[in-house]
């Protein structure tokens, strides 16, 4: 567990955001596969997870961009 925490702390904010977006895209792909080939309720759960991961990732990336823009104006 400590290795995971150390790995997470060493990541930059941009990489964290991209990691969340990648996880969201993976969940979205799994959701689409389940929707196309099965009638599983789990596809809905994966859809909500993918939306959550993508929103978090985009928020982190937009926060970085906003912070960078404010520092450039100073």
PDB file of C-alpha atoms in Angstrom:
ATOM      1  CA  UNK A   1       0.000   0.000   0.000  1.00  0.00           C
ATOM      2  CA  UNK A   2       2.857   2.375   0.758  1.00  0.00           C
ATOM      3  CA  UNK A   3       4.265   1.824  -2.741  1.00  0.00           C
ATOM      4  CA  UNK A   4       0.971   2.934  -4.270  1.00  0.00           C
ATOM      5  CA  UNK A   5       0.837   6.029  -2.066  1.00  0.00           C
ATOM      6  CA  UNK A   6       4.470   6.895  -2.869  1.00  0.00           C
ATOM      7  CA  UNK A   7       3.784   6.430  -6.588  1.00  0.00           C
ATOM      8  CA  UNK A   8       0.725   8.702  -6.382  1.00  0.00           C
ATOM      9  CA  UNK A   9       2.618  11.421  -4.487  1.00  0.00           C
ATOM     10  CA  UNK A  10       5.424  11.456  -7.072  1.00  0.00           C
ATOM     11  CA  UNK A  11       3.011  12.066  -9.970  1.00  0.00           C
ATOM     12  CA  UNK A  12       2.508  15.595 -11.218  1.00  0.00           C
ATOM     13  CA  UNK A  13      -0.997  17.025 -11.268  1.00  0.00           C
ATOM     14  CA  UNK A  14      -1.146  16.789 -15.054  1.00  0.00           C
ATOM     15  CA  UNK A  15      -0.303  13.076 -14.953  1.00  0.00           C
ATOM     16  CA  UNK A  16      -2.902  12.536 -12.233  1.00  0.00           C
ATOM     17  CA  UNK A  17      -5.547  14.175 -14.398  1.00  0.00           C
ATOM     18  CA  UNK A  18      -4.554  12.121 -17.413  1.00  0.00           C
ATOM     19  CA  UNK A  19      -4.629   8.961 -15.284  1.00  0.00           C
ATOM     20  CA  UNK A  20      -8.205   9.722 -14.225  1.00  0.00           C
ATOM     21  CA  UNK A  21      -9.201  10.344 -17.837  1.00  0.00           C
ATOM     22  CA  UNK A  22      -7.554   7.093 -18.941  1.00  0.00           C
ATOM     23  CA  UNK A  23      -9.439   5.206 -16.207  1.00  0.00           C
ATOM     24  CA  UNK A  24     -12.654   6.879 -17.342  1.00  0.00           C
ATOM     25  CA  UNK A  25     -12.057   5.883 -20.953  1.00  0.00           C
ATOM     26  CA  UNK A  26     -11.336   2.299 -19.878  1.00  0.00           C
ATOM     27  CA  UNK A  27     -14.595   2.180 -17.921  1.00  0.00           C
ATOM     28  CA  UNK A  28     -16.451   3.722 -20.835  1.00  0.00           C
ATOM     29  CA  UNK A  29     -15.064   1.085 -23.189  1.00  0.00           C
ATOM     30  CA  UNK A  30     -16.120  -1.685 -20.799  1.00  0.00           C
ATOM     31  CA  UNK A  31     -19.543  -0.117 -20.516  1.00  0.00           C
ATOM     32  CA  UNK A  32     -20.000  -0.028 -24.270  1.00  0.00           C
ATOM     33  CA  UNK A  33     -18.911  -3.661 -24.620  1.00  0.00           C
ATOM     34  CA  UNK A  34     -21.382  -4.723 -21.938  1.00  0.00           C
ATOM     35  CA  UNK A  35     -24.159  -2.681 -23.511  1.00  0.00           C
ATOM     36  CA  UNK A  36     -23.574  -4.156 -26.951  1.00  0.00           C
ATOM     37  CA  UNK A  37     -23.183  -7.816 -26.001  1.00  0.00           C
ATOM     38  CA  UNK A  38     -25.175  -8.288 -22.781  1.00  0.00           C
ATOM     39  CA  UNK A  39     -28.136  -6.864 -20.935  1.00  0.00           C
ATOM     40  CA  UNK A  40     -26.143  -6.257 -17.783  1.00  0.00           C
ATOM     41  CA  UNK A  41     -26.996  -3.706 -15.124  1.00  0.00           C
ATOM     42  CA  UNK A  42     -23.260  -3.482 -14.467  1.00  0.00           C
ATOM     43  CA  UNK A  43     -22.852  -1.485 -17.688  1.00  0.00           C
ATOM     44  CA  UNK A  44     -24.798   1.356 -16.068  1.00  0.00           C
ATOM     45  CA  UNK A  45     -22.500   1.249 -13.054  1.00  0.00           C
ATOM     46  CA  UNK A  46     -19.458   1.391 -15.333  1.00  0.00           C
ATOM     47  CA  UNK A  47     -20.999   4.323 -17.179  1.00  0.00           C
ATOM     48  CA  UNK A  48     -21.350   6.277 -13.938  1.00  0.00           C
ATOM     49  CA  UNK A  49     -17.778   5.392 -12.919  1.00  0.00           C
ATOM     50  CA  UNK A  50     -16.475   6.526 -16.308  1.00  0.00           C
ATOM     51  CA  UNK A  51     -18.349   9.821 -16.051  1.00  0.00           C
ATOM     52  CA  UNK A  52     -17.000  10.375 -12.550  1.00  0.00           C
ATOM     53  CA  UNK A  53     -13.404   9.601 -13.516  1.00  0.00           C
ATOM     54  CA  UNK A  54     -13.592  11.813 -16.601  1.00  0.00           C
ATOM     55  CA  UNK A  55     -15.092  14.718 -14.662  1.00  0.00           C
ATOM     56  CA  UNK A  56     -12.401  14.479 -11.974  1.00  0.00           C
ATOM     57  CA  UNK A  57      -9.642  14.248 -14.590  1.00  0.00           C
ATOM     58  CA  UNK A  58     -10.944  17.192 -16.581  1.00  0.00           C
ATOM     59  CA  UNK A  59     -11.341  19.244 -13.404  1.00  0.00           C
ATOM     60  CA  UNK A  60      -7.699  18.599 -12.482  1.00  0.00           C
ATOM     61  CA  UNK A  61      -6.505  19.517 -15.977  1.00  0.00           C
ATOM     62  CA  UNK A  62      -8.629  22.688 -16.076  1.00  0.00           C
ATOM     63  CA  UNK A  63      -7.409  23.636 -12.586  1.00  0.00           C
ATOM     64  CA  UNK A  64      -3.803  23.289 -13.800  1.00  0.00           C
ATOM     65  CA  UNK A  65      -4.529  25.405 -16.893  1.00  0.00           C
ATOM     66  CA  UNK A  66      -6.284  28.092 -14.832  1.00  0.00           C
ATOM     67  CA  UNK A  67      -3.446  28.189 -12.321  1.00  0.00           C
ATOM     68  CA  UNK A  68      -0.884  28.445 -15.131  1.00  0.00           C
ATOM     69  CA  UNK A  69      -2.826  31.305 -16.762  1.00  0.00           C
ATOM     70  CA  UNK A  70      -2.974  33.230 -13.484  1.00  0.00           C
ATOM     71  CA  UNK A  71       0.786  32.805 -12.966  1.00  0.00           C
ATOM     72  CA  UNK A  72       1.506  34.031 -16.508  1.00  0.00           C
ATOM     73  CA  UNK A  73      -0.428  37.271 -15.893  1.00  0.00           C
ATOM     74  CA  UNK A  74       1.633  38.201 -12.817  1.00  0.00           C
TER      75      UNK A  74
END
